C-alpha positions in Angstrom: 21.8 -65.6 -52.1 21.2 -64.0 -48.2 17.9 -63.9 -46.9 16.8 -60.4 -48.0 18.2 -60.5 -50.7 15.9 -63.5 -51.5 13.3 -62.1 -49.4 13.7 -58.8 -52.2 13.6 -61.2 -55.2 10.0 -62.8 -53.8 8.4 -59.2 -53.7 10.5 -57.8 -56.8 6.8 -58.7 -58.6 4.9 -57.2 -56.1 6.9 -54.0 -56.5 7.0 -53.7 -60.3 3.3 -54.0 -60.6 2.7 -51.5 -57.8 4.6 -49.3 -59.4 3.4 -50.2 -62.6 -0.1 -49.0 -61.5 1.0 -45.6 -60.4 2.8 -44.9 -63.0 -0.1 -45.2 -65.2 -2.6 -43.5 -62.7 -0.4 -40.4 -63.4 0.1 -40.4 -67.1 -3.7 -41.3 -67.3 -4.3 -38.0 -64.6 -2.0 -35.7 -66.7 -2.6 -36.9 -70.3 -6.0 -36.7 -70.2 -6.5 -33.7 -67.4 -8.7 -35.4 -65.2 -9.3 -32.7 -62.9 -8.6 -33.6 -59.1 -11.8 -33.8 -57.7 -12.3 -37.0 -59.8 -9.0 -38.5 -59.4 -6.2 -36.7 -57.5 -2.7 -37.8 -59.2 -0.2 -39.8 -57.1 1.8 -37.1 -56.7 -1.5 -35.0 -54.5 -2.2 -38.2 -53.0 1.7 -38.3 -51.4 1.2 -34.7 -50.6 -2.1 -34.6 -49.1 -0.7 -38.1 -47.0 2.1 -35.7 -45.6 0.7 -32.6 -45.0 0.3 -30.4 -41.8 -3.7 -30.3 -42.8 -4.9 -32.9 -40.5 -3.5 -34.7 -37.3 -2.6 -38.3 -39.6 -1.2 -39.5 -36.5 -3.6 -38.9 -34.0 -6.6 -40.4 -36.6 -4.0 -43.7 -37.9 -3.5 -44.8 -34.4 -7.8 -44.6 -33.6 -7.5 -46.7 -36.0 -5.3 -49.1 -36.0 -5.8 -49.7 -32.2 -9.8 -50.1 -33.8 -8.6 -52.8 -36.3 -6.0 -54.5 -34.0 -9.0 -54.8 -31.4 -10.7 -56.4 -33.8 -8.5 -58.6 -34.7 -7.3 -59.7 -31.2 -11.6 -60.2 -30.5 -12.1 -61.9 -33.7 -9.0 -64.0 -33.1 -9.6 -65.3 -29.7 -13.2 -65.5 -30.1 -12.6 -67.3 -32.9 -10.0 -70.0 -32.3 -12.3 -70.5 -28.9 -15.3 -71.3 -30.0 -13.7 -73.6 -32.7 -12.2 -75.8 -29.9 -15.6 -75.6 -28.0 -17.3 -77.5 -31.2 -14.5 -79.8 -31.9 -14.2 -80.5 -28.5 -18.6 -81.5 -28.4 -20.5 -82.8 -31.4 -23.3 -81.7 -28.7 -22.5 -78.4 -28.7 -21.2 -78.1 -32.6 -24.5 -79.2 -33.3 -26.0 -76.4 -30.7 -23.4 -73.4 -31.9 -23.4 -73.9 -35.4 -26.4 -72.6 -37.4 -26.3 -69.7 -34.6 -23.1 -68.6 -36.2 -23.9 -69.0 -39.6 -27.3 -67.0 -38.4 -24.7 -64.6 -37.2 -22.6 -64.8 -40.6 -25.3 -63.5 -42.7 -26.2 -60.5 -40.9 -25.5 -57.0 -42.5 -22.8 -55.8 -40.7 -24.0 -52.1 -41.8 -27.3 -52.2 -40.7 -26.5 -54.1 -37.2 -23.5 -51.2 -36.9 -26.3 -48.3 -35.8 -27.5 -50.8 -33.5 -23.8 -51.5 -31.3 -23.8 -47.7 -31.4 -26.9 -47.6 -29.7 -26.0 -50.4 -27.3 -22.1 -49.2 -26.6 -22.4 -45.5 -27.4 -20.0 -43.9 -29.8 -16.0 -44.7 -29.0 -13.1 -47.1 -30.6 -14.6 -50.5 -28.5 -17.9 -51.3 -31.3 -15.8 -49.9 -33.9 -13.5 -53.2 -33.0 -16.7 -55.3 -31.8 -18.2 -54.5 -35.7 -14.8 -55.5 -37.3 -14.6 -58.5 -35.2 -17.9 -59.3 -35.8 -17.0 -59.5 -39.7 -13.9 -61.4 -38.9 -14.6 -64.0 -36.6 -16.6 -67.0 -38.9 -13.5 -68.2 -40.7 -11.9 -68.1 -37.9 -13.7 -70.5 -36.3 -14.3 -73.2 -39.2 -10.8 -73.4 -39.8 -9.9 -74.0 -36.4 -12.7 -76.6 -36.4 -11.7 -78.2 -39.4 -7.9 -78.0 -38.5 -9.1 -80.2 -35.7 -10.7 -82.5 -36.8 -8.9 -83.3 -39.9 -6.1 -85.4 -38.4 -4.3 -87.7 -39.2 -5.9 -91.1 -37.7 -2.4 -92.8 -37.2 -1.2 -90.0 -35.0 -4.8 -90.2 -32.9 -3.8 -94.5 -32.7 -0.5 -93.2 -31.1 -2.1 -91.1 -28.3 -4.3 -94.0 -27.6 -1.6 -96.3 -27.0 -0.3 -93.8 -24.1 -3.2 -93.6 -22.7 -3.4 -89.7 -23.2 -6.1 -88.0 -21.7 -8.7 -85.9 -24.5 -7.1 -82.5 -23.4 -4.0 -83.5 -23.7 -4.1 -85.2 -27.5 -5.7 -81.9 -28.3 -2.9 -79.7 -26.7 0.4 -81.9 -28.5 -1.7 -83.3 -31.3 -4.8 -81.3 -32.5 -3.8 -78.1 -31.9 -0.4 -77.9 -33.7 -2.0 -79.9 -37.2 -4.8 -76.7 -36.4 -1.9 -74.0 -37.2 -1.9 -73.8 -40.9 -5.5 -73.7 -40.7 -6.1 -71.2 -38.2 -3.0 -69.0 -39.6 -4.6 -69.2 -42.3 -8.0 -67.8 -41.4 -6.5 -65.3 -39.8 -4.6 -63.9 -42.7 -8.4 -63.4 -43.8 -9.2 -61.8 -40.4 -6.5 -59.3 -40.7 -8.1 -58.0 -43.8 -11.9 -57.9 -42.6 -11.1 -56.4 -39.5 -9.6 -53.2 -41.8 -12.8 -53.5 -43.4 -15.3 -53.4 -39.9 -13.3 -51.1 -38.0 -13.7 -48.2 -40.9 -17.6 -49.4 -41.6 -17.9 -48.1 -37.9 -16.3 -45.1 -38.5 -18.5 -44.5 -41.4 -21.2 -44.7 -39.0 -20.3 -42.5 -36.0 -17.0 -41.2 -35.2 -15.0 -37.7 -34.8 -11.7 -39.0 -34.8 -10.1 -42.3 -37.5 -9.0 -42.9 -41.1 -13.0 -43.6 -42.2 -13.8 -40.2 -40.2 -11.6 -38.4 -42.4 -12.8 -40.1 -45.4 -16.1 -38.9 -44.7 -15.1 -35.3 -44.4 -13.4 -34.7 -47.0 -16.8 -35.7 -49.3 -18.2 -33.4 -47.9 -15.7 -30.8 -49.2 -14.8 -32.7 -52.1 -10.9 -32.5 -50.7 -10.7 -36.4 -52.8 -6.7 -36.3 -52.3 -7.0 -36.4 -48.7 -9.7 -39.3 -49.2 -7.1 -40.7 -51.0 -4.3 -40.5 -48.9 -7.0 -41.9 -46.0 -7.6 -45.0 -47.9 -3.8 -45.2 -48.6 -3.1 -45.0 -44.8 -5.8 -48.0 -44.2 -4.2 -50.1 -46.9 -0.4 -49.9 -45.4 -2.2 -50.8 -41.5 -4.1 -53.5 -43.1 -0.4 -54.7 -45.1 1.3 -54.6 -41.6 -1.4 -56.4 -39.9 -1.4 -58.9 -42.4 2.7 -59.3 -42.5 3.1 -60.1 -39.0 0.2 -62.7 -39.3 2.2 -64.6 -42.5 5.4 -63.8 -40.2 3.6 -65.3 -37.1 2.7 -68.7 -39.5 6.3 -68.5 -40.4 7.6 -69.3 -37.2 4.7 -71.6 -35.8 3.6 -73.5 -39.2 7.1 -73.2 -41.4 6.0 -76.7 -43.0 2.6 -74.7 -44.0 4.3 -72.2 -45.8 6.7 -74.3 -47.8 10.1 -73.8 -45.9 11.9 -76.5 -43.9 12.1 -75.0 -40.2 14.5 -73.9 -39.2 
């Protein structure tokens, strides 16, 4: 069995389930005669997604940039803070209460403040998405750097390795599975945060499409925007999963090539 066939078989159950749900959706609309403004059929959603009614490419590009920017900010900032927390007990005691406080803030309530401070544009949406997604990265990075086999640390001491080299050669590779697992969560959280920002105030993007389509009761258009948002999220999640298989194949239950 070649690689492509094996990959297809791995995803076959998910594809079958997705196809069955779409079929049930279409049957429910057809059998019960549900009106389009309440629940559009899959066919009408597909037509809205591919129509020239709006500039799909432009809106998708804006939202994708906001999501990707939020993911990068959350990943870089979260990993950096996780390293600082694992490096110093003093910094850990100083930062953790503050990070927990920030994480408990209602992000929807914070979004208007970001817009007030930073103005309208794509950057506030990135920050809102990063604010939602960075906490899992911080915690998982710190845990991965701290939970290490003592024998590995003893090996570093035998060779008189300095602290920074122990981090670079032993602790950070050990933390790869933890970090990559958190990045998968952040990939979906960044989508939520970016769309929340577009809901609050935006003139472009898929969140803006959903808001404007509600006022005209163009439900197929709103569903189409939701599908495109999901596609962006799946692509980002798939990219992180692919990176995980390269950097930490043992965490995926696979042998390294």
